């Protein structure tokens, strides 16, 4: 394997979580992405979120497609199975995996090319099906592995590294997710871990389709002036619905110091809460219409809206709607599944 | 050609689709079947909802030949639009029953057949008030005429009708009335029964079943819990039947589903769902046809390389492209055998009747798990959507579901050695897999990119080749574990016929017919690809080989040559049939004789 020296991820004191695991137990192989890549920060945020939630690593299935972003599941949770699907088709593979075993956590990482172009249809249908999964798009507006073509999320009239102008309109994955009924929708910036980690924790604790659009600058092909996905541009134009986000686990939720008017708390399926510190007092993250309006206003002002836009903690997932039997389907034995020769004889009789 | 006689003839009904003719025609077929006589019904229908020509042919054969014979002895020419071409198919001495409500001049009639005019639409208008009844009950009027002419057992016929309309008494009464109108008209106007008609016989222990229904039962009994699919003719009814069976036999005591069937957004997602479920330890399948296979191809290459089990029921139809969606062909052989880019190869199974659809369908799930690779069951529209007279379904005694090499949590957790997903521990090329969610020690990254024994990404030529060569060896070693060909050896025969799937039943009749003329032929029925080691040895024994297949380019012949079981020499001949309609014994006889120079 070739190697470029990548700065070591920030080391954290070796504290143990409630499973007795240290943060190192949540790491994977060393990243082979470019130094300074936004994706590595997201990887680190995933590691921290899983560690702090005391998730059993092997009970997570890491799903991804093709592209720089889709390589990252190799860099976290080494004790979890991963599935690196063909380009744009991760959502259907995740659907199948989730049908087979409803008890695992499905943590998917995709990119703006993998989701916004070749996989747009599958992304939309996974939302329709209400999979219980976390779907992270590491969004940099550019095809990195093929060296710098615009992706479908690149903003109109922004320029690429060769100074060519993008003539096409962008697809806003957050707006799409809200329209299609995703029940947890957020946007974050890879450079702001204080916002990103709680949002990932909230997504992992949510039951239903959780979508996170994480702006993640590409240092090699899309970090120049003229790009709307550069570190500088995002820092300048970022507007948060909330200035900070906290994730509060179920046990601590009761003793939460809550200030109505200044804060908004949203209870998740497992009893944990997401605490939002409001900058805009009228914002209501349980109202999808308001979320869409907020996004449109921000866009009109040339701002990049971030934060938890919408959450519906009463959402039902596929298996609840479908009324699938308890426990993983894949654990059912032959005796549960095959009706046997007696029934076959009856079927034969009806065909005689 | 066999002369029509008692319990030995061909009846064809020409109609317009969307007029309810299917249930009327099935009623006739099932009555004959219940009278103990072998039948082979074929439905030839358009890709349309209402208004285009459709045909239903019933082969009646006491000898037990249930494929198409060729030619028609009795034609119900109920579609004025096709009357002329329908008449052309009727053999000399045959009969044409037509709707005489519209005038048909003698000049328009064929000379060597008997025309039986029944004013069917006039009778319907006279006896029924509502428009739907006047349309739909016309079919039952000709059933009434046929009942007398062909001497159908009244009790059997009425019993079937009562079963069909058990929940709609008024419809039952109207249907009975229409049959009576036809029967009375026949009694008053024609001499009946005809010289060829149906006589009751002791009922053989056979069932009447569609291939698609049998595949659904295979999935049910093999323990498939997940199905991802997309509607496409002629495969849709596989999933419809599977859904029906699951609702009947797979509901838990708490009323919950022990299955998950998802109609996906397209075929790509369908196979993605199957791979995801199989990777996660469930048994899963999809049912599709040629266009779906084309779309799924990228995933097939993935599953081959990353070694993910999957079962695909391919109900083939006429290509290329959209082709003729409701007509049958065996033209996806090359596509499926090597689907996807790069060096790939896939396992194909070829059932020849619904009983085998059930058996090979079940085996497909075992093979997919054992070999950790996609397995295709290659059916076709003819086999899938027509009822076949076949042996009752039987589970193999003592056989249990075989999930192949899986290292479960208990085993992994106590192991001192690291888990290598792609290591050939047993020397058969088949590695061990682990299920996600069970043990951190079994974790690996499933990928379509170059990987080493551990499953790690690699661009090392050596590690890449080592892995690819192991997969090839796995297929090579698996050949002897695949279903064996069925070999019908005729002593002193110097010619061997090779065939598979839905060609076999009419071929059986052709071979028997030729044998009566003193022409000796052996038969090799292929059951699987890659070819079983027995195939080459059998082929070597013959001076001449004729490969019968239902496509234009001789795809099976190409496969056999490409795989080295057959050398391309002058001794190899092809009979190719690609009209889209089920192959006929007469066609086969004619072409085999031509090749043999007889």
GROMACS .gro file of C-alpha atoms in nm, chain B residues 84-484:
model
  401
  436UNK     CA    1  -5.751  -1.649  -4.197
  437UNK     CA    2  -5.411  -1.725  -4.047
  438UNK     CA    3  -5.573  -1.938  -3.777
  439UNK     CA    4  -5.745  -2.147  -4.045
  440UNK     CA    5  -5.411  -2.200  -4.214
  441UNK     CA    6  -5.281  -2.386  -3.907
  442UNK     CA    7  -5.568  -2.637  -3.909
  443UNK     CA    8  -5.465  -2.972  -4.055
  444UNK     CA    9  -5.667  -3.144  -4.330
  445UNK     CA   10  -5.975  -3.310  -4.186
  446UNK     CA   11  -5.983  -3.071  -3.890
  447UNK     CA   12  -6.255  -2.842  -3.763
  448UNK     CA   13  -6.302  -2.468  -3.727
  449UNK     CA   14  -6.561  -2.337  -3.487
  450UNK     CA   15  -6.639  -1.973  -3.565
  451UNK     CA   16  -6.886  -1.702  -3.469
  452UNK     CA   17  -7.145  -1.713  -3.746
  453UNK     CA   18  -7.314  -1.396  -3.622
  454UNK     CA   19  -7.099  -1.238  -3.890
  455UNK     CA   20  -7.132  -1.380  -4.240
  456UNK     CA   21  -6.843  -1.588  -4.369
  457UNK     CA   22  -6.859  -1.665  -4.740
  458UNK     CA   23  -6.761  -2.004  -4.879
  459UNK     CA   24  -6.484  -1.833  -5.075
  460UNK     CA   25  -6.321  -1.737  -4.745
  461UNK     CA   26  -6.331  -2.094  -4.620
  462UNK     CA   27  -6.055  -2.348  -4.644
  463UNK     CA   28  -6.162  -2.651  -4.846
  464UNK     CA   29  -6.017  -2.943  -4.652
  465UNK     CA   30  -6.164  -2.862  -4.310
  466UNK     CA   31  -6.514  -2.854  -4.162
  467UNK     CA   32  -6.655  -2.520  -4.052
  468UNK     CA   33  -6.894  -2.518  -3.759
  469UNK     CA   34  -7.077  -2.187  -3.739
  470UNK     CA   35  -7.223  -2.089  -3.402
  471UNK     CA   36  -7.383  -1.742  -3.374
  472UNK     CA   37  -7.207  -1.685  -3.043
  473UNK     CA   38  -7.241  -1.307  -3.010
  474UNK     CA   39  -7.605  -1.317  -3.123
  475UNK     CA   40  -7.680  -1.586  -2.864
  476UNK     CA   41  -7.511  -1.376  -2.595
  477UNK     CA   42  -7.713  -1.068  -2.689
  478UNK     CA   43  -8.037  -1.266  -2.691
  479UNK     CA   44  -7.984  -1.429  -2.354
  480UNK     CA   45  -7.801  -1.168  -2.147
  481UNK     CA   46  -7.892  -0.814  -2.055
  482UNK     CA   47  -7.577  -0.645  -1.931
  483UNK     CA   48  -7.289  -0.550  -2.159
  484UNK     CA   49  -7.016  -0.720  -1.949
  485UNK     CA   50  -7.213  -1.045  -1.947
  486UNK     CA   51  -7.270  -1.022  -2.321
  487UNK     CA   52  -6.893  -0.993  -2.367
  488UNK     CA   53  -6.751  -1.230  -2.106
  489UNK     CA   54  -7.010  -1.507  -2.135
  490UNK     CA   55  -6.947  -1.556  -2.507
  491UNK     CA   56  -6.643  -1.755  -2.403
  492UNK     CA   57  -6.859  -1.985  -2.193
  493UNK     CA   58  -7.092  -2.040  -2.488
  494UNK     CA   59  -6.809  -2.190  -2.694
  495UNK     CA   60  -6.708  -2.392  -2.386
  496UNK     CA   61  -7.063  -2.535  -2.395
  497UNK     CA   62  -7.025  -2.628  -2.763
  498UNK     CA   63  -6.684  -2.786  -2.694
  499UNK     CA   64  -6.827  -2.978  -2.401
  500UNK     CA   65  -7.060  -3.165  -2.637
  501UNK     CA   66  -6.830  -3.197  -2.941
  502UNK     CA   67  -6.538  -3.322  -2.732
  503UNK     CA   68  -6.757  -3.519  -2.495
  504UNK     CA   69  -6.636  -3.338  -2.181
  505UNK     CA   70  -6.767  -3.486  -1.859
  506UNK     CA   71  -7.054  -3.265  -1.745
  507UNK     CA   72  -7.008  -3.341  -1.377
  508UNK     CA   73  -6.635  -3.261  -1.383
  509UNK     CA   74  -6.694  -2.942  -1.580
  510UNK     CA   75  -6.968  -2.818  -1.348
  511UNK     CA   76  -6.767  -2.916  -1.040
  512UNK     CA   77  -6.475  -2.702  -1.154
  513UNK     CA   78  -6.709  -2.416  -1.236
  514UNK     CA   79  -6.864  -2.433  -0.887
  515UNK     CA   80  -6.515  -2.423  -0.731
  516UNK     CA   81  -6.422  -2.123  -0.943
  517UNK     CA   82  -6.729  -1.920  -0.850
  518UNK     CA   83  -6.780  -2.057  -0.498
  519UNK     CA   84  -6.804  -1.703  -0.366
  520UNK     CA   85  -7.014  -1.554  -0.646
  521UNK     CA   86  -7.338  -1.748  -0.684
  522UNK     CA   87  -7.493  -1.514  -0.942
  523UNK     CA   88  -7.187  -1.542  -1.165
  524UNK     CA   89  -7.191  -1.919  -1.126
  525UNK     CA   90  -7.551  -1.927  -1.246
  526UNK     CA   91  -7.479  -1.701  -1.547
  527UNK     CA   92  -7.177  -1.913  -1.643
  528UNK     CA   93  -7.384  -2.231  -1.621
  529UNK     CA   94  -7.651  -2.075  -1.836
  530UNK     CA   95  -7.397  -1.974  -2.103
  531UNK     CA   96  -7.251  -2.326  -2.112
  532UNK     CA   97  -7.604  -2.466  -2.151
  533UNK     CA   98  -7.679  -2.229  -2.439
  534UNK     CA   99  -7.368  -2.352  -2.621
  535UNK     CA  100  -7.440  -2.716  -2.543
  536UNK     CA  101  -7.803  -2.690  -2.660
  537UNK     CA  102  -7.698  -2.516  -2.982
  538UNK     CA  103  -7.454  -2.797  -3.050
  539UNK     CA  104  -7.714  -3.066  -2.980
  540UNK     CA  105  -7.959  -2.901  -3.222
  541UNK     CA  106  -7.715  -2.832  -3.506
  542UNK     CA  107  -7.419  -3.069  -3.508
  543UNK     CA  108  -7.344  -3.438  -3.488
  544UNK     CA  109  -7.155  -3.495  -3.163
  545UNK     CA  110  -6.918  -3.602  -3.026
  546UNK     CA  111  -6.650  -3.577  -3.294
  547UNK     CA  112  -6.444  -3.881  -3.388
  548UNK     CA  113  -6.165  -3.738  -3.174
  549UNK     CA  114  -6.290  -3.651  -2.830
  550UNK     CA  115  -6.213  -3.711  -2.465
  551UNK     CA  116  -6.283  -4.031  -2.278
  552UNK     CA  117  -6.233  -4.074  -1.905
  553UNK     CA  118  -5.926  -4.266  -1.795
  554UNK     CA  119  -5.787  -4.365  -1.455
  555UNK     CA  120  -5.618  -4.052  -1.329
  556UNK     CA  121  -5.235  -4.072  -1.316
  557UNK     CA  122  -5.063  -3.926  -1.009
  558UNK     CA  123  -4.974  -3.597  -1.169
  559UNK     CA  124  -5.025  -3.235  -1.080
  560UNK     CA  125  -5.086  -2.934  -1.301
  561UNK     CA  126  -4.842  -2.658  -1.206
  562UNK     CA  127  -4.672  -2.349  -1.349
  563UNK     CA  128  -4.295  -2.317  -1.330
  564UNK     CA  129  -4.322  -1.977  -1.160
  565UNK     CA  130  -4.546  -2.121  -0.890
  566UNK     CA  131  -4.296  -2.403  -0.839
  567UNK     CA  132  -4.008  -2.155  -0.801
  568UNK     CA  133  -4.207  -1.963  -0.540
  569UNK     CA  134  -4.253  -2.287  -0.348
  570UNK     CA  135  -3.881  -2.356  -0.382
  571UNK     CA  136  -3.803  -2.020  -0.221
  572UNK     CA  137  -4.057  -2.089   0.054
  573UNK     CA  138  -3.918  -2.433   0.135
  574UNK     CA  139  -3.553  -2.330   0.099
  575UNK     CA  140  -3.607  -2.074   0.373
  576UNK     CA  141  -3.574  -1.752   0.174
  577UNK     CA  142  -3.684  -1.465   0.395
  578UNK     CA  143  -3.598  -1.163   0.183
  579UNK     CA  144  -3.708  -1.088  -0.171
  580UNK     CA  145  -3.620  -0.771  -0.364
  581UNK     CA  146  -3.791  -0.748  -0.699
  582UNK     CA  147  -3.921  -0.528  -0.975
  583UNK     CA  148  -4.224  -0.615  -1.187
  584UNK     CA  149  -4.131  -0.758  -1.526
  585UNK     CA  150  -4.308  -1.008  -1.747
  586UNK     CA  151  -4.279  -1.307  -1.735
  587UNK     CA  152  -4.126  -1.324  -1.386
  588UNK     CA  153  -4.380  -1.125  -1.186
  589UNK     CA  154  -4.594  -1.421  -1.089
  590UNK     CA  155  -4.299  -1.586  -0.909
  591UNK     CA  156  -4.313  -1.310  -0.650
  592UNK     CA  157  -4.693  -1.299  -0.651
  593UNK     CA  158  -4.703  -1.670  -0.569
  594UNK     CA  159  -4.425  -1.631  -0.309
  595UNK     CA  160  -4.618  -1.348  -0.143
  596UNK     CA  161  -4.932  -1.558  -0.135
  597UNK     CA  162  -4.750  -1.855   0.020
  598UNK     CA  163  -4.573  -1.635   0.275
  599UNK     CA  164  -4.901  -1.487   0.392
  600UNK     CA  165  -5.033  -1.836   0.433
  601UNK     CA  166  -4.736  -2.021   0.583
  602UNK     CA  167  -4.499  -1.757   0.722
  603UNK     CA  168  -4.707  -1.562   0.971
  604UNK     CA  169  -4.592  -1.597   1.332
  605UNK     CA  170  -4.820  -1.687   1.622
  606UNK     CA  171  -4.827  -1.313   1.701
  607UNK     CA  172  -4.948  -1.237   1.349
  608UNK     CA  173  -4.610  -1.099   1.239
  609UNK     CA  174  -4.431  -1.163   0.911
  610UNK     CA  175  -4.143  -1.406   0.894
  611UNK     CA  176  -4.039  -1.259   0.559
  612UNK     CA  177  -3.977  -0.924   0.390
  613UNK     CA  178  -4.070  -0.870   0.027
  614UNK     CA  179  -3.979  -0.534  -0.118
  615UNK     CA  180  -4.085  -0.409  -0.458
  616UNK     CA  181  -3.778  -0.202  -0.537
  617UNK     CA  182  -3.738   0.103  -0.760
  618UNK     CA  183  -3.565  -0.099  -1.032
  619UNK     CA  184  -3.378  -0.422  -1.093
  620UNK     CA  185  -3.048  -0.273  -0.977
  621UNK     CA  186  -3.196  -0.208  -0.635
  622UNK     CA  187  -3.363  -0.551  -0.638
  623UNK     CA  188  -3.033  -0.733  -0.664
  624UNK     CA  189  -2.874  -0.485  -0.421
  625UNK     CA  190  -3.136  -0.586  -0.166
  626UNK     CA  191  -3.065  -0.953  -0.231
  627UNK     CA  192  -2.690  -0.907  -0.185
  628UNK     CA  193  -2.734  -0.700   0.132
  629UNK     CA  194  -2.963  -0.962   0.284
  630UNK     CA  195  -2.743  -1.257   0.184
  631UNK     CA  196  -2.432  -1.080   0.313
  632UNK     CA  197  -2.614  -1.033   0.641
  633UNK     CA  198  -2.692  -1.403   0.670
  634UNK     CA  199  -3.043  -1.434   0.531
  635UNK     CA  200  -3.149  -1.631   0.226
  636UNK     CA  201  -3.274  -1.396  -0.042
  637UNK     CA  202  -3.372  -1.405  -0.406
  638UNK     CA  203  -3.503  -1.202  -0.694
  639UNK     CA  204  -3.707  -1.298  -0.998
  640UNK     CA  205  -3.655  -1.117  -1.324
  641UNK     CA  206  -3.614  -1.147  -1.700
  642UNK     CA  207  -3.354  -1.044  -1.960
  643UNK     CA  208  -3.375  -0.663  -1.928
  644UNK     CA  209  -3.349  -0.700  -1.551
  645UNK     CA  210  -3.043  -0.922  -1.584
  646UNK     CA  211  -2.876  -0.657  -1.800
  647UNK     CA  212  -2.938  -0.395  -1.531
  648UNK     CA  213  -2.820  -0.619  -1.249
  649UNK     CA  214  -2.497  -0.715  -1.418
  650UNK     CA  215  -2.264  -0.486  -1.224
  651UNK     CA  216  -2.380  -0.640  -0.899
  652UNK     CA  217  -2.332  -0.993  -1.036
  653UNK     CA  218  -1.966  -0.916  -1.090
  654UNK     CA  219  -1.948  -0.778  -0.738
  655UNK     CA  220  -2.109  -1.088  -0.590
  656UNK     CA  221  -1.877  -1.314  -0.790
  657UNK     CA  222  -1.569  -1.130  -0.672
  658UNK     CA  223  -1.668  -1.046  -0.314
  659UNK     CA  224  -1.827  -1.394  -0.287
  660UNK     CA  225  -2.176  -1.304  -0.175
  661UNK     CA  226  -2.447  -1.567  -0.225
  662UNK     CA  227  -2.757  -1.475  -0.427
  663UNK     CA  228  -3.034  -1.660  -0.607
  664UNK     CA  229  -3.175  -1.523  -0.931
  665UNK     CA  230  -3.474  -1.672  -1.105
  666UNK     CA  231  -3.442  -1.565  -1.467
  667UNK     CA  232  -3.767  -1.625  -1.654
  668UNK     CA  233  -3.635  -1.565  -2.003
  669UNK     CA  234  -3.831  -1.390  -2.275
  670UNK     CA  235  -3.763  -1.279  -2.631
  671UNK     CA  236  -3.482  -1.028  -2.672
  672UNK     CA  237  -3.285  -0.834  -2.773
  673UNK     CA  238  -3.382  -0.515  -2.590
  674UNK     CA  239  -3.754  -0.509  -2.504
  675UNK     CA  240  -3.800  -0.774  -2.773
  676UNK     CA  241  -4.128  -0.957  -2.745
  677UNK     CA  242  -4.199  -0.942  -2.372
  678UNK     CA  243  -4.471  -1.207  -2.365
  679UNK     CA  244  -4.294  -1.459  -2.587
  680UNK     CA  245  -4.052  -1.725  -2.478
  681UNK     CA  246  -3.683  -1.778  -2.556
  682UNK     CA  247  -3.363  -1.925  -2.412
  683UNK     CA  248  -3.146  -1.634  -2.515
  684UNK     CA  249  -2.985  -1.511  -2.192
  685UNK     CA  250  -2.734  -1.795  -2.165
  686UNK     CA  251  -2.421  -1.605  -2.257
  687UNK     CA  252  -2.539  -1.297  -2.070
  688UNK     CA  253  -2.589  -1.490  -1.746
  689UNK     CA  254  -2.292  -1.725  -1.777
  690UNK     CA  255  -2.041  -1.440  -1.781
  691UNK     CA  256  -2.246  -1.143  -1.656
  692UNK     CA  257  -2.053  -0.827  -1.562
  693UNK     CA  258  -1.718  -0.678  -1.659
  694UNK     CA  259  -1.389  -0.849  -1.579
  695UNK     CA  260  -1.330  -1.222  -1.561
  696UNK     CA  261  -1.647  -1.366  -1.413
  697UNK     CA  262  -1.843  -1.685  -1.437
  698UNK     CA  263  -2.176  -1.782  -1.287
  699UNK     CA  264  -2.364  -2.096  -1.202
  700UNK     CA  265  -2.672  -2.165  -1.414
  701UNK     CA  266  -2.932  -2.434  -1.355
  702UNK     CA  267  -3.172  -2.554  -1.624
  703UNK     CA  268  -3.499  -2.706  -1.502
  704UNK     CA  269  -3.705  -2.880  -1.769
  705UNK     CA  270  -4.043  -2.886  -1.594
  706UNK     CA  271  -4.210  -2.734  -1.285
  707UNK     CA  272  -4.119  -3.028  -1.060
  708UNK     CA  273  -3.758  -2.958  -1.146
  709UNK     CA  274  -3.814  -2.585  -1.097
  710UNK     CA  275  -3.899  -2.678  -0.739
  711UNK     CA  276  -3.605  -2.914  -0.692
  712UNK     CA  277  -3.339  -2.708  -0.868
  713UNK     CA  278  -3.487  -2.389  -0.723
  714UNK     CA  279  -3.429  -2.526  -0.373
  715UNK     CA  280  -3.085  -2.654  -0.467
  716UNK     CA  281  -2.997  -2.308  -0.601
  717UNK     CA  282  -3.017  -2.169  -0.246
  718UNK     CA  283  -2.790  -2.442  -0.111
  719UNK     CA  284  -2.540  -2.397  -0.393
  720UNK     CA  285  -2.535  -2.019  -0.352
  721UNK     CA  286  -2.456  -2.058   0.018
  722UNK     CA  287  -2.209  -2.341  -0.030
  723UNK     CA  288  -2.017  -2.175  -0.313
  724UNK     CA  289  -2.079  -1.815  -0.194
  725UNK     CA  290  -2.173  -1.691  -0.537
  726UNK     CA  291  -2.483  -1.600  -0.740
  727UNK     CA  292  -2.681  -1.893  -0.880
  728UNK     CA  293  -2.920  -1.843  -1.171
  729UNK     CA  294  -3.219  -2.067  -1.229
  730UNK     CA  295  -3.278  -2.038  -1.603
  731UNK     CA  296  -3.647  -2.081  -1.665
  732UNK     CA  297  -3.840  -1.920  -1.949
  733UNK     CA  298  -4.183  -1.781  -2.021
  734UNK     CA  299  -4.312  -2.108  -2.155
  735UNK     CA  300  -4.205  -2.301  -1.848
  736UNK     CA  301  -4.287  -2.022  -1.607
  737UNK     CA  302  -4.631  -1.912  -1.715
  738UNK     CA  303  -4.788  -2.232  -1.849
  739UNK     CA  304  -4.932  -2.518  -1.652
  740UNK     CA  305  -4.737  -2.838  -1.697
  741UNK     CA  306  -4.846  -3.189  -1.620
  742UNK     CA  307  -4.576  -3.301  -1.379
  743UNK     CA  308  -4.487  -3.517  -1.081
  744UNK     CA  309  -4.610  -3.410  -0.736
  745UNK     CA  310  -4.360  -3.207  -0.533
  746UNK     CA  311  -4.157  -3.401  -0.283
  747UNK     CA  312  -3.897  -3.285  -0.033
  748UNK     CA  313  -3.578  -3.488  -0.044
  749UNK     CA  314  -3.587  -3.727   0.247
  750UNK     CA  315  -3.356  -3.630   0.532
  751UNK     CA  316  -3.226  -3.330   0.343
  752UNK     CA  317  -3.175  -3.015   0.546
  753UNK     CA  318  -3.092  -2.663   0.443
  754UNK     CA  319  -2.715  -2.636   0.391
  755UNK     CA  320  -2.579  -2.290   0.467
  756UNK     CA  321  -2.224  -2.369   0.361
  757UNK     CA  322  -1.911  -2.257   0.542
  758UNK     CA  323  -2.000  -2.002   0.807
  759UNK     CA  324  -1.799  -1.928   1.118
  760UNK     CA  325  -2.044  -1.828   1.388
  761UNK     CA  326  -1.974  -1.621   1.699
  762UNK     CA  327  -1.901  -1.909   1.939
  763UNK     CA  328  -1.639  -2.047   1.703
  764UNK     CA  329  -1.480  -1.709   1.627
  765UNK     CA  330  -1.469  -1.589   1.986
  766UNK     CA  331  -1.271  -1.888   2.109
  767UNK     CA  332  -1.038  -1.897   1.811
  768UNK     CA  333  -0.677  -1.792   1.862
  769UNK     CA  334  -0.614  -1.734   1.492
  770UNK     CA  335  -0.718  -1.421   1.305
  771UNK     CA  336  -1.014  -1.461   1.070
  772UNK     CA  337  -0.920  -1.458   0.702
  773UNK     CA  338  -1.231  -1.409   0.495
  774UNK     CA  339  -1.079  -1.523   0.168
  775UNK     CA  340  -0.841  -1.799   0.271
  776UNK     CA  341  -0.864  -2.143   0.111
  777UNK     CA  342  -0.841  -2.349   0.428
  778UNK     CA  343  -0.994  -2.671   0.294
  779UNK     CA  344  -0.832  -2.675  -0.050
  780UNK     CA  345  -1.163  -2.651  -0.234
  781UNK     CA  346  -1.128  -2.282  -0.309
  782UNK     CA  347  -1.421  -2.202  -0.081
  783UNK     CA  348  -1.340  -1.967   0.208
  784UNK     CA  349  -1.530  -1.926   0.534
  785UNK     CA  350  -1.759  -1.634   0.585
  786UNK     CA  351  -1.893  -1.472   0.898
  787UNK     CA  352  -2.221  -1.296   0.963
  788UNK     CA  353  -2.217  -0.926   1.051
  789UNK     CA  354  -2.330  -0.842   1.402
  790UNK     CA  355  -2.206  -1.161   1.567
  791UNK     CA  356  -1.844  -1.115   1.665
  792UNK     CA  357  -1.582  -0.846   1.626
  793UNK     CA  358  -1.334  -1.122   1.551
  794UNK     CA  359  -1.519  -1.209   1.232
  795UNK     CA  360  -1.527  -0.853   1.103
  796UNK     CA  361  -1.402  -0.786   0.751
  797UNK     CA  362  -1.464  -0.535   0.479
  798UNK     CA  363  -1.663  -0.665   0.184
  799UNK     CA  364  -1.548  -0.488  -0.127
  800UNK     CA  365  -1.550  -0.509  -0.504
  801UNK     CA  366  -1.203  -0.358  -0.521
  802UNK     CA  367  -0.884  -0.565  -0.524
  803UNK     CA  368  -0.848  -0.752  -0.198
  804UNK     CA  369  -0.615  -0.994  -0.024
  805UNK     CA  370  -0.693  -1.304   0.181
  806UNK     CA  371  -0.799  -1.091   0.475
  807UNK     CA  372  -1.032  -0.878   0.262
  808UNK     CA  373  -0.800  -0.579   0.281
  809UNK     CA  374  -0.762  -0.343  -0.014
  810UNK     CA  375  -0.468  -0.431  -0.232
  811UNK     CA  376  -0.315  -0.335  -0.560
  812UNK     CA  377  -0.048  -0.601  -0.531
  813UNK     CA  378  -0.052  -0.805  -0.853
  814UNK     CA  379   0.051  -1.113  -0.663
  815UNK     CA  380  -0.221  -1.095  -0.398
  816UNK     CA  381  -0.481  -0.994  -0.655
  817UNK     CA  382  -0.400  -1.289  -0.880
  818UNK     CA  383  -0.382  -1.533  -0.592
  819UNK     CA  384  -0.735  -1.443  -0.492
  820UNK     CA  385  -0.873  -1.444  -0.846
  821UNK     CA  386  -0.714  -1.782  -0.916
  822UNK     CA  387  -0.866  -1.929  -0.602
  823UNK     CA  388  -1.210  -1.818  -0.718
  824UNK     CA  389  -1.153  -1.983  -1.055
  825UNK     CA  390  -1.040  -2.300  -0.881
  826UNK     CA  391  -1.354  -2.289  -0.668
  827UNK     CA  392  -1.568  -2.299  -0.983
  828UNK     CA  393  -1.357  -2.572  -1.140
  829UNK     CA  394  -1.386  -2.793  -0.831
  830UNK     CA  395  -1.756  -2.720  -0.796
  831UNK     CA  396  -1.843  -2.866  -1.137
  832UNK     CA  397  -1.887  -3.218  -1.006
  833UNK     CA  398  -2.116  -3.098  -0.725
  834UNK     CA  399  -2.360  -2.932  -0.967
  835UNK     CA  400  -2.669  -3.117  -1.094
  836UNK     CA  401  -2.574  -3.398  -1.333
   0.00000   0.00000   0.00000
